[in-house]
Amino acid sequence: MKIFAHTKWDTVPVLAAIAHLAFNIHLIAGFESRPLWQSAVLGAVYAVSISWNINSISHNFIHTPYFKPKWMNYAFSLLESVTIGFSQVYYHWVHMRHHSGNSDRPNENGETVDLLSIYKHGKNGEPENVFSYTFLSFFRDDIGDIHRAIASKRPFEAKWGRLELIAFVVFVLLALFYDWKAAFFFLPFYYLGNCLSSLNGYYEHLNGDPDEPIAWGVSSHNSFYNWLWFGNGYHAEHHYRPKTHWTKLKNFHEQIKQEQEVAGTHVISTCHALGFMAKENRQQGEFPHAS
């Protein structure tokens, strides 16, 4: 029986996801045996790991599900939900809206197709301030609306998404029962991890061009970043061809780089989360495609 749908290289993100869950369990299980400063350091690592998983393992799984058997994809979706702290099914729906709008600007009614658009809460056609986008995005998702939208077309998926949420809640309750001090200690780091993911998303589109498909996203071709983040740096390439497997994004970039240069596709030298440090963003000007 063929297990992997695309390539055996997907063994790597799958094992990384399992290791991530084991790390989360270790945070709670080992809390009493380590000094607080070590838990604080591990908490910072935990926060980064949330953004890392969301934007690499979980994200790639949305576009190119790793397994051939459907039940294995559902099982992995459940595992990821417990690991990152929200339903993978719900994330899938929100992310598909992101690709439908590609960080679009608000229409005449002030609405965007992309619920994650950096322009959604901006003013005068400009992106939202990076600070409010980073720290408020976590509170903006309406789980009820997301569930109803999925249930209207895919009832089973909606039920599975609800099961994923329940599984995460059970995981949290078990953590509280085992060591409530540890659970509360790492709660702020959980929020910080989601903020880091929003920060990452912000610079994946700041200075992108919402009106030019090949320039919808902003790329970073830093080799270490793309190795560690499973190709997430090739974000413009990804938005242009979302079904391209993460192992093929570098080659795809080589195929279209001249077209990208002509279209003015924005590229930064840092990873996306450090986009505020990228000299290319300062050179480009703050909002070159605002209208």
PDB file of C-alpha atoms in Angstrom:
ATOM      1  CA  MET A   1       0.000   0.000   0.000  1.00  0.00           C
ATOM      2  CA  LYS A   2       1.301   3.431  -0.908  1.00  0.00           C
ATOM      3  CA  ILE A   3       1.384   5.595   2.211  1.00  0.00           C
ATOM      4  CA  PHE A   4       2.632   8.969   1.014  1.00  0.00           C
ATOM      5  CA  ALA A   5       0.635  10.822  -1.612  1.00  0.00           C
ATOM      6  CA  HIS A   6       3.507  12.813  -3.122  1.00  0.00           C
ATOM      7  CA  THR A   7       6.974  11.879  -1.892  1.00  0.00           C
ATOM      8  CA  LYS A   8       8.678  10.053   0.931  1.00  0.00           C
ATOM      9  CA  TRP A   9      10.290  13.381   1.828  1.00  0.00           C
ATOM     10  CA  ASP A  10       7.026  14.120   3.615  1.00  0.00           C
ATOM     11  CA  THR A  11       8.279  11.732   6.276  1.00  0.00           C
ATOM     12  CA  VAL A  12      10.334  14.668   7.551  1.00  0.00           C
ATOM     13  CA  PRO A  13       7.475  17.089   8.364  1.00  0.00           C
ATOM     14  CA  VAL A  14       5.372  14.214   9.708  1.00  0.00           C
ATOM     15  CA  LEU A  15       8.110  13.177  12.136  1.00  0.00           C
ATOM     16  CA  ALA A  16       8.699  16.831  12.995  1.00  0.00           C
ATOM     17  CA  ALA A  17       5.012  17.189  13.906  1.00  0.00           C
ATOM     18  CA  ILE A  18       5.207  14.156  16.195  1.00  0.00           C
ATOM     19  CA  ALA A  19       8.367  15.555  17.804  1.00  0.00           C
ATOM     20  CA  HIS A  20       6.586  18.883  18.286  1.00  0.00           C
ATOM     21  CA  LEU A  21       3.743  17.204  20.177  1.00  0.00           C
ATOM     22  CA  ALA A  22       6.268  15.293  22.312  1.00  0.00           C
ATOM     23  CA  PHE A  23       7.994  18.615  23.079  1.00  0.00           C
ATOM     24  CA  ASN A  24       4.677  20.124  24.193  1.00  0.00           C
ATOM     25  CA  ILE A  25       4.079  17.208  26.549  1.00  0.00           C
ATOM     26  CA  HIS A  26       7.611  17.548  27.911  1.00  0.00           C
ATOM     27  CA  LEU A  27       6.971  21.216  28.711  1.00  0.00           C
ATOM     28  CA  ILE A  28       4.228  20.202  31.140  1.00  0.00           C
ATOM     29  CA  ALA A  29       5.648  16.902  32.404  1.00  0.00           C
ATOM     30  CA  GLY A  30       9.048  18.359  33.268  1.00  0.00           C
ATOM     31  CA  PHE A  31       7.917  21.699  34.650  1.00  0.00           C
ATOM     32  CA  GLU A  32       8.394  20.900  38.346  1.00  0.00           C
ATOM     33  CA  SER A  33      11.858  19.453  37.806  1.00  0.00           C
ATOM     34  CA  ARG A  34      13.410  22.481  36.122  1.00  0.00           C
ATOM     35  CA  PRO A  35      14.051  26.060  37.283  1.00  0.00           C
ATOM     36  CA  LEU A  36      11.677  28.750  36.067  1.00  0.00           C
ATOM     37  CA  TRP A  37      14.296  30.383  33.887  1.00  0.00           C
ATOM     38  CA  GLN A  38      14.687  27.165  31.906  1.00  0.00           C
ATOM     39  CA  SER A  39      10.926  26.905  31.476  1.00  0.00           C
ATOM     40  CA  ALA A  40      10.899  30.522  30.292  1.00  0.00           C
ATOM     41  CA  VAL A  41      13.547  29.710  27.671  1.00  0.00           C
ATOM     42  CA  LEU A  42      11.597  26.619  26.621  1.00  0.00           C
ATOM     43  CA  GLY A  43       8.453  28.749  26.560  1.00  0.00           C
ATOM     44  CA  ALA A  44      10.097  31.066  24.040  1.00  0.00           C
ATOM     45  CA  VAL A  45      11.062  28.024  21.964  1.00  0.00           C
ATOM     46  CA  TYR A  46       7.468  26.801  22.284  1.00  0.00           C
ATOM     47  CA  ALA A  47       6.152  30.123  20.957  1.00  0.00           C
ATOM     48  CA  VAL A  48       8.460  29.984  17.937  1.00  0.00           C
ATOM     49  CA  SER A  49       7.536  26.335  17.370  1.00  0.00           C
ATOM     50  CA  ILE A  50       3.854  27.203  17.062  1.00  0.00           C
ATOM     51  CA  SER A  51       4.528  29.698  14.281  1.00  0.00           C
ATOM     52  CA  TRP A  52       7.004  27.288  12.682  1.00  0.00           C
ATOM     53  CA  ASN A  53       4.459  24.466  12.603  1.00  0.00           C
ATOM     54  CA  ILE A  54       1.553  26.613  11.416  1.00  0.00           C
ATOM     55  CA  ASN A  55       3.553  28.108   8.557  1.00  0.00           C
ATOM     56  CA  SER A  56       5.388  24.983   7.477  1.00  0.00           C
ATOM     57  CA  ILE A  57       4.070  21.555   8.489  1.00  0.00           C
ATOM     58  CA  SER A  58       0.433  22.526   8.924  1.00  0.00           C
ATOM     59  CA  HIS A  59       0.407  24.901   5.965  1.00  0.00           C
ATOM     60  CA  ASN A  60       1.943  22.444   3.509  1.00  0.00           C
ATOM     61  CA  PHE A  61      -0.448  19.755   4.703  1.00  0.00           C
ATOM     62  CA  ILE A  62      -3.379  21.954   3.635  1.00  0.00           C
ATOM     63  CA  HIS A  63      -2.212  22.213   0.033  1.00  0.00           C
ATOM     64  CA  THR A  64      -0.581  18.828  -0.447  1.00  0.00           C
ATOM     65  CA  PRO A  65      -1.964  16.351   2.127  1.00  0.00           C
ATOM     66  CA  TYR A  66       0.850  14.022   3.046  1.00  0.00           C
ATOM     67  CA  PHE A  67      -0.870  10.649   2.956  1.00  0.00           C
ATOM     68  CA  LYS A  68      -2.614   8.570   0.313  1.00  0.00           C
ATOM     69  CA  PRO A  69      -5.150   6.890   2.665  1.00  0.00           C
ATOM     70  CA  LYS A  70      -7.758   9.427   3.754  1.00  0.00           C
ATOM     71  CA  TRP A  71      -7.927   8.072   7.297  1.00  0.00           C
ATOM     72  CA  MET A  72      -4.249   8.840   7.772  1.00  0.00           C
ATOM     73  CA  ASN A  73      -4.787  12.444   6.701  1.00  0.00           C
ATOM     74  CA  TYR A  74      -7.660  12.756   9.173  1.00  0.00           C
ATOM     75  CA  ALA A  75      -5.497  11.256  11.904  1.00  0.00           C
ATOM     76  CA  PHE A  76      -2.643  13.652  11.114  1.00  0.00           C
ATOM     77  CA  SER A  77      -5.086  16.557  11.044  1.00  0.00           C
ATOM     78  CA  LEU A  78      -6.186  15.586  14.551  1.00  0.00           C
ATOM     79  CA  LEU A  79      -2.598  15.320  15.744  1.00  0.00           C
ATOM     80  CA  GLU A  80      -1.770  18.737  14.325  1.00  0.00           C
ATOM     81  CA  SER A  81      -4.832  20.285  15.954  1.00  0.00           C
ATOM     82  CA  VAL A  82      -3.721  19.120  19.385  1.00  0.00           C
ATOM     83  CA  THR A  83      -0.150  20.224  18.690  1.00  0.00           C
ATOM     84  CA  ILE A  84      -0.769  23.762  17.400  1.00  0.00           C
ATOM     85  CA  GLY A  85      -3.815  24.430  19.563  1.00  0.00           C
ATOM     86  CA  PHE A  86      -6.674  24.868  17.116  1.00  0.00           C
ATOM     87  CA  SER A  87      -8.583  22.858  14.529  1.00  0.00           C
ATOM     88  CA  GLN A  88      -6.624  22.004  11.398  1.00  0.00           C
ATOM     89  CA  VAL A  89      -9.942  21.716   9.519  1.00  0.00           C
ATOM     90  CA  TYR A  90     -10.934  25.236  10.539  1.00  0.00           C
ATOM     91  CA  TYR A  91      -7.479  26.496   9.612  1.00  0.00           C
ATOM     92  CA  HIS A  92      -7.881  24.845   6.213  1.00  0.00           C
ATOM     93  CA  TRP A  93     -11.089  26.780   5.541  1.00  0.00           C
ATOM     94  CA  VAL A  94      -9.642  30.128   6.654  1.00  0.00           C
ATOM     95  CA  HIS A  95      -6.502  29.537   4.627  1.00  0.00           C
ATOM     96  CA  MET A  96      -8.481  28.719   1.487  1.00  0.00           C
ATOM     97  CA  ARG A  97     -10.236  32.060   1.910  1.00  0.00           C
ATOM     98  CA  HIS A  98      -6.770  33.583   2.157  1.00  0.00           C
ATOM     99  CA  HIS A  99      -5.897  32.128  -1.243  1.00  0.00           C
ATOM    100  CA  SER A 100      -9.211  33.198  -2.733  1.00  0.00           C
ATOM    101  CA  GLY A 101      -8.506  36.820  -1.841  1.00  0.00           C
ATOM    102  CA  ASN A 102      -4.692  36.853  -1.797  1.00  0.00           C
ATOM    103  CA  SER A 103      -4.542  39.694   0.724  1.00  0.00           C
ATOM    104  CA  ASP A 104      -7.069  41.744  -1.224  1.00  0.00           C
ATOM    105  CA  ARG A 105      -8.107  45.290  -0.407  1.00  0.00           C
ATOM    106  CA  PRO A 106     -11.580  46.016   1.012  1.00  0.00           C
ATOM    107  CA  ASN A 107     -14.427  46.464  -1.470  1.00  0.00           C
ATOM    108  CA  GLU A 108     -16.922  49.326  -1.400  1.00  0.00           C
ATOM    109  CA  ASN A 109     -18.571  47.707   1.630  1.00  0.00           C
ATOM    110  CA  GLY A 110     -15.299  47.472   3.504  1.00  0.00           C
ATOM    111  CA  GLU A 111     -15.118  43.684   3.134  1.00  0.00           C
ATOM    112  CA  THR A 112     -12.285  41.450   1.970  1.00  0.00           C
ATOM    113  CA  VAL A 113     -12.482  37.937   0.583  1.00  0.00           C
ATOM    114  CA  ASP A 114      -9.297  37.099   2.469  1.00  0.00           C
ATOM    115  CA  LEU A 115     -10.101  37.124   6.186  1.00  0.00           C
ATOM    116  CA  LEU A 116      -6.372  37.377   6.900  1.00  0.00           C
ATOM    117  CA  SER A 117      -5.711  40.258   4.501  1.00  0.00           C
ATOM    118  CA  ILE A 118      -3.298  42.837   5.876  1.00  0.00           C
ATOM    119  CA  TYR A 119      -5.585  45.426   4.283  1.00  0.00           C
ATOM    120  CA  LYS A 120      -8.800  44.266   5.996  1.00  0.00           C
ATOM    121  CA  HIS A 121      -8.392  46.540   9.017  1.00  0.00           C
ATOM    122  CA  GLY A 122      -6.189  49.125   7.321  1.00  0.00           C
ATOM    123  CA  LYS A 123      -7.183  52.642   6.366  1.00  0.00           C
ATOM    124  CA  ASN A 124      -7.087  54.565   3.088  1.00  0.00           C
ATOM    125  CA  GLY A 125      -6.028  51.550   1.078  1.00  0.00           C
ATOM    126  CA  GLU A 126      -2.957  50.931   3.218  1.00  0.00           C
ATOM    127  CA  PRO A 127      -2.066  47.796   5.202  1.00  0.00           C
ATOM    128  CA  GLU A 128      -2.941  47.647   8.862  1.00  0.00           C
ATOM    129  CA  ASN A 129      -0.288  48.615  11.362  1.00  0.00           C
ATOM    130  CA  VAL A 130       2.019  45.673  12.004  1.00  0.00           C
ATOM    131  CA  PHE A 131       1.517  45.851  15.777  1.00  0.00           C
ATOM    132  CA  SER A 132      -2.273  45.644  15.746  1.00  0.00           C
ATOM    133  CA  TYR A 133      -2.214  42.939  13.064  1.00  0.00           C
ATOM    134  CA  THR A 134       0.284  40.904  15.061  1.00  0.00           C
ATOM    135  CA  PHE A 135      -1.360  41.151  18.467  1.00  0.00           C
ATOM    136  CA  LEU A 136      -5.071  41.360  17.587  1.00  0.00           C
ATOM    137  CA  SER A 137      -5.426  38.774  14.801  1.00  0.00           C
ATOM    138  CA  PHE A 138      -5.646  35.980  17.388  1.00  0.00           C
ATOM    139  CA  PHE A 139      -8.954  37.398  18.668  1.00  0.00           C
ATOM    140  CA  ARG A 140     -10.591  38.060  15.298  1.00  0.00           C
ATOM    141  CA  ASP A 141     -11.567  34.573  14.142  1.00  0.00           C
ATOM    142  CA  ASP A 142     -15.217  33.689  14.718  1.00  0.00           C
ATOM    143  CA  ILE A 143     -15.218  29.927  15.292  1.00  0.00           C
ATOM    144  CA  GLY A 144     -19.000  29.753  15.020  1.00  0.00           C
ATOM    145  CA  ASP A 145     -19.044  31.419  11.614  1.00  0.00           C
ATOM    146  CA  ILE A 146     -16.201  29.208  10.404  1.00  0.00           C
ATOM    147  CA  HIS A 147     -17.971  26.054  11.581  1.00  0.00           C
ATOM    148  CA  ARG A 148     -21.254  27.037   9.914  1.00  0.00           C
ATOM    149  CA  ALA A 149     -19.513  27.891   6.652  1.00  0.00           C
ATOM    150  CA  ILE A 150     -17.835  24.481   6.546  1.00  0.00           C
ATOM    151  CA  ALA A 151     -20.999  22.626   7.649  1.00  0.00           C
ATOM    152  CA  SER A 152     -23.061  24.187   4.857  1.00  0.00           C
ATOM    153  CA  LYS A 153     -21.012  22.352   2.227  1.00  0.00           C
ATOM    154  CA  ARG A 154     -19.035  19.635   4.042  1.00  0.00           C
ATOM    155  CA  PRO A 155     -20.930  18.441   7.139  1.00  0.00           C
ATOM    156  CA  PHE A 156     -18.486  15.666   7.978  1.00  0.00           C
ATOM    157  CA  GLU A 157     -15.519  18.041   7.795  1.00  0.00           C
ATOM    158  CA  ALA A 158     -17.286  20.399  10.181  1.00  0.00           C
ATOM    159  CA  LYS A 159     -17.897  17.554  12.633  1.00  0.00           C
ATOM    160  CA  TRP A 160     -14.265  16.507  12.384  1.00  0.00           C
ATOM    161  CA  GLY A 161     -13.187  20.078  13.031  1.00  0.00           C
ATOM    162  CA  ARG A 162     -15.339  20.155  16.142  1.00  0.00           C
ATOM    163  CA  LEU A 163     -13.773  16.853  17.250  1.00  0.00           C
ATOM    164  CA  GLU A 164     -10.344  18.406  16.783  1.00  0.00           C
ATOM    165  CA  LEU A 165     -11.314  21.305  19.028  1.00  0.00           C
ATOM    166  CA  ILE A 166     -12.627  18.897  21.649  1.00  0.00           C
ATOM    167  CA  ALA A 167      -9.393  16.887  21.465  1.00  0.00           C
ATOM    168  CA  PHE A 168      -7.353  20.025  22.105  1.00  0.00           C
ATOM    169  CA  VAL A 169      -9.581  21.018  25.031  1.00  0.00           C
ATOM    170  CA  VAL A 170      -9.163  17.524  26.501  1.00  0.00           C
ATOM    171  CA  PHE A 171      -5.390  17.873  26.102  1.00  0.00           C
ATOM    172  CA  VAL A 172      -5.499  21.196  27.984  1.00  0.00           C
ATOM    173  CA  LEU A 173      -7.678  19.717  30.739  1.00  0.00           C
ATOM    174  CA  LEU A 174      -5.251  16.832  31.161  1.00  0.00           C
ATOM    175  CA  ALA A 175      -2.401  19.342  31.380  1.00  0.00           C
ATOM    176  CA  LEU A 176      -4.298  21.310  34.028  1.00  0.00           C
ATOM    177  CA  PHE A 177      -5.001  18.152  35.983  1.00  0.00           C
ATOM    178  CA  TYR A 178      -1.371  17.030  35.801  1.00  0.00           C
ATOM    179  CA  ASP A 179       0.152  20.417  36.665  1.00  0.00           C
ATOM    180  CA  TRP A 180      -2.081  23.465  36.561  1.00  0.00           C
ATOM    181  CA  LYS A 181       0.842  25.775  37.341  1.00  0.00           C
ATOM    182  CA  ALA A 182       2.677  24.575  34.236  1.00  0.00           C
ATOM    183  CA  ALA A 183      -0.417  24.971  32.049  1.00  0.00           C
ATOM    184  CA  PHE A 184      -0.933  28.562  33.161  1.00  0.00           C
ATOM    185  CA  PHE A 185       2.788  29.316  32.896  1.00  0.00           C
ATOM    186  CA  PHE A 186       2.877  28.386  29.210  1.00  0.00           C
ATOM    187  CA  LEU A 187      -0.446  30.017  28.293  1.00  0.00           C
ATOM    188  CA  PRO A 188       1.115  33.428  27.459  1.00  0.00           C
ATOM    189  CA  PHE A 189       3.670  31.653  25.260  1.00  0.00           C
ATOM    190  CA  TYR A 190       0.803  29.973  23.388  1.00  0.00           C
ATOM    191  CA  TYR A 191      -0.653  33.409  22.652  1.00  0.00           C
ATOM    192  CA  LEU A 192       2.795  34.718  21.700  1.00  0.00           C
ATOM    193  CA  GLY A 193       3.222  31.828  19.264  1.00  0.00           C
ATOM    194  CA  ASN A 194       0.023  32.767  17.485  1.00  0.00           C
ATOM    195  CA  CYS A 195       1.174  36.390  17.403  1.00  0.00           C
ATOM    196  CA  LEU A 196       4.453  35.303  15.807  1.00  0.00           C
ATOM    197  CA  SER A 197       2.453  33.432  13.184  1.00  0.00           C
ATOM    198  CA  SER A 198       0.499  36.613  12.418  1.00  0.00           C
ATOM    199  CA  LEU A 199       3.754  38.572  12.243  1.00  0.00           C
ATOM    200  CA  ASN A 200       5.050  35.994   9.797  1.00  0.00           C
ATOM    201  CA  GLY A 201       1.902  36.338   7.682  1.00  0.00           C
ATOM    202  CA  TYR A 202       2.134  40.122   7.696  1.00  0.00           C
ATOM    203  CA  TYR A 203       5.544  40.186   6.052  1.00  0.00           C
ATOM    204  CA  GLU A 204       4.559  37.424   3.642  1.00  0.00           C
ATOM    205  CA  HIS A 205       2.397  40.108   1.979  1.00  0.00           C
ATOM    206  CA  LEU A 206       3.700  43.547   2.942  1.00  0.00           C
ATOM    207  CA  ASN A 207       4.931  45.148  -0.314  1.00  0.00           C
ATOM    208  CA  GLY A 208       3.268  42.432  -2.314  1.00  0.00           C
ATOM    209  CA  ASP A 209       0.920  43.490  -5.096  1.00  0.00           C
ATOM    210  CA  PRO A 210      -2.712  42.382  -4.572  1.00  0.00           C
ATOM    211  CA  ASP A 211      -3.433  43.107  -8.250  1.00  0.00           C
ATOM    212  CA  GLU A 212      -0.619  41.047  -9.780  1.00  0.00           C
ATOM    213  CA  PRO A 213      -0.894  37.242  -9.362  1.00  0.00           C
ATOM    214  CA  ILE A 214       2.809  36.508  -9.723  1.00  0.00           C
ATOM    215  CA  ALA A 215       3.523  39.171  -7.082  1.00  0.00           C
ATOM    216  CA  TRP A 216       0.702  38.387  -4.614  1.00  0.00           C
ATOM    217  CA  GLY A 217       3.162  37.097  -2.050  1.00  0.00           C
ATOM    218  CA  VAL A 218       6.562  38.182  -0.799  1.00  0.00           C
ATOM    219  CA  SER A 219       9.418  35.690  -0.949  1.00  0.00           C
ATOM    220  CA  SER A 220      12.570  35.007   0.990  1.00  0.00           C
ATOM    221  CA  HIS A 221      15.043  32.746  -0.756  1.00  0.00           C
ATOM    222  CA  ASN A 222      17.260  32.307   2.280  1.00  0.00           C
ATOM    223  CA  SER A 223      18.359  28.678   2.098  1.00  0.00           C
ATOM    224  CA  PHE A 224      18.470  27.989   5.850  1.00  0.00           C
ATOM    225  CA  TYR A 225      15.022  29.489   6.371  1.00  0.00           C
ATOM    226  CA  ASN A 226      13.552  27.396   3.589  1.00  0.00           C
ATOM    227  CA  TRP A 227      15.251  24.267   4.893  1.00  0.00           C
ATOM    228  CA  LEU A 228      13.928  24.769   8.414  1.00  0.00           C
ATOM    229  CA  TRP A 229      10.492  26.072   7.384  1.00  0.00           C
ATOM    230  CA  PHE A 230       9.934  23.475   4.626  1.00  0.00           C
ATOM    231  CA  GLY A 231       9.915  25.937   1.738  1.00  0.00           C
ATOM    232  CA  ASN A 232       7.754  28.637   3.318  1.00  0.00           C
ATOM    233  CA  GLY A 233      10.138  31.323   2.105  1.00  0.00           C
ATOM    234  CA  TYR A 234       8.961  30.790  -1.478  1.00  0.00           C
ATOM    235  CA  HIS A 235       5.723  32.540  -0.675  1.00  0.00           C
ATOM    236  CA  ALA A 236       5.206  34.454  -3.919  1.00  0.00           C
ATOM    237  CA  GLU A 237       5.798  31.236  -5.824  1.00  0.00           C
ATOM    238  CA  HIS A 238       3.384  29.441  -3.523  1.00  0.00           C
ATOM    239  CA  HIS A 239       0.571  31.942  -4.046  1.00  0.00           C
ATOM    240  CA  TYR A 240       1.126  31.820  -7.783  1.00  0.00           C
ATOM    241  CA  ARG A 241       0.904  28.002  -7.841  1.00  0.00           C
ATOM    242  CA  PRO A 242      -0.511  26.826  -4.465  1.00  0.00           C
ATOM    243  CA  LYS A 243      -0.498  23.133  -5.359  1.00  0.00           C
ATOM    244  CA  THR A 244       3.252  23.015  -5.961  1.00  0.00           C
ATOM    245  CA  HIS A 245       4.799  20.647  -3.438  1.00  0.00           C
ATOM    246  CA  TRP A 246       7.190  22.243  -0.957  1.00  0.00           C
ATOM    247  CA  THR A 247      10.107  20.179  -2.297  1.00  0.00           C
ATOM    248  CA  LYS A 248       9.603  21.657  -5.782  1.00  0.00           C
ATOM    249  CA  LEU A 249       9.240  25.340  -4.951  1.00  0.00           C
ATOM    250  CA  LYS A 250      12.928  26.166  -5.433  1.00  0.00           C
ATOM    251  CA  ASN A 251      12.933  24.701  -8.948  1.00  0.00           C
ATOM    252  CA  PHE A 252       9.662  26.459  -9.714  1.00  0.00           C
ATOM    253  CA  HIS A 253      11.245  29.744  -8.661  1.00  0.00           C
ATOM    254  CA  GLU A 254      14.088  29.168 -11.121  1.00  0.00           C
ATOM    255  CA  GLN A 255      11.525  28.647 -13.890  1.00  0.00           C
ATOM    256  CA  ILE A 256       9.649  31.903 -13.289  1.00  0.00           C
ATOM    257  CA  LYS A 257      12.232  34.247 -11.766  1.00  0.00           C
ATOM    258  CA  GLN A 258      12.514  36.385 -14.897  1.00  0.00           C
ATOM    259  CA  GLU A 259       8.735  36.843 -14.986  1.00  0.00           C
ATOM    260  CA  GLN A 260       8.861  37.733 -11.300  1.00  0.00           C
ATOM    261  CA  GLU A 261      11.510  40.380 -11.887  1.00  0.00           C
ATOM    262  CA  VAL A 262       9.451  41.945 -14.675  1.00  0.00           C
ATOM    263  CA  ALA A 263       6.351  41.985 -12.451  1.00  0.00           C
ATOM    264  CA  GLY A 264       8.273  43.478  -9.532  1.00  0.00           C
ATOM    265  CA  THR A 265       7.744  40.561  -7.171  1.00  0.00           C
ATOM    266  CA  HIS A 266       9.046  41.641  -3.787  1.00  0.00           C
ATOM    267  CA  VAL A 267      11.834  39.558  -2.223  1.00  0.00           C
ATOM    268  CA  ILE A 268      13.386  40.036   1.208  1.00  0.00           C
ATOM    269  CA  SER A 269      16.669  38.685   2.545  1.00  0.00           C
ATOM    270  CA  THR A 270      15.441  37.837   6.043  1.00  0.00           C
ATOM    271  CA  CYS A 271      12.906  35.233   7.102  1.00  0.00           C
ATOM    272  CA  HIS A 272       9.367  36.614   7.048  1.00  0.00           C
ATOM    273  CA  ALA A 273       9.083  36.951  10.827  1.00  0.00           C
ATOM    274  CA  LEU A 274      12.054  39.334  10.726  1.00  0.00           C
ATOM    275  CA  GLY A 275      10.642  41.329   7.819  1.00  0.00           C
ATOM    276  CA  PHE A 276      10.802  44.504   9.907  1.00  0.00           C
ATOM    277  CA  MET A 277      14.590  44.164   9.710  1.00  0.00           C
ATOM    278  CA  ALA A 278      14.744  43.531   5.966  1.00  0.00           C
ATOM    279  CA  LYS A 279      16.613  46.264   4.129  1.00  0.00           C
ATOM    280  CA  GLU A 280      14.465  45.536   1.073  1.00  0.00           C
ATOM    281  CA  ASN A 281      11.346  46.702   2.922  1.00  0.00           C
ATOM    282  CA  ARG A 282      13.044  49.961   3.870  1.00  0.00           C
ATOM    283  CA  GLN A 283      14.349  50.470   0.339  1.00  0.00           C
ATOM    284  CA  GLN A 284      10.996  49.655  -1.221  1.00  0.00           C
ATOM    285  CA  GLY A 285       9.167  52.207   0.854  1.00  0.00           C
ATOM    286  CA  GLU A 286       6.450  51.404   3.306  1.00  0.00           C
ATOM    287  CA  PHE A 287       3.394  50.755   1.165  1.00  0.00           C
ATOM    288  CA  PRO A 288       4.333  50.968  -2.533  1.00  0.00           C
ATOM    289  CA  HIS A 289       1.196  49.243  -3.822  1.00  0.00           C
ATOM    290  CA  ALA A 290      -1.309  51.152  -1.678  1.00  0.00           C
ATOM    291  CA  SER A 291      -3.966  53.017  -3.577  1.00  0.00           C
TER     292      SER A 291
END
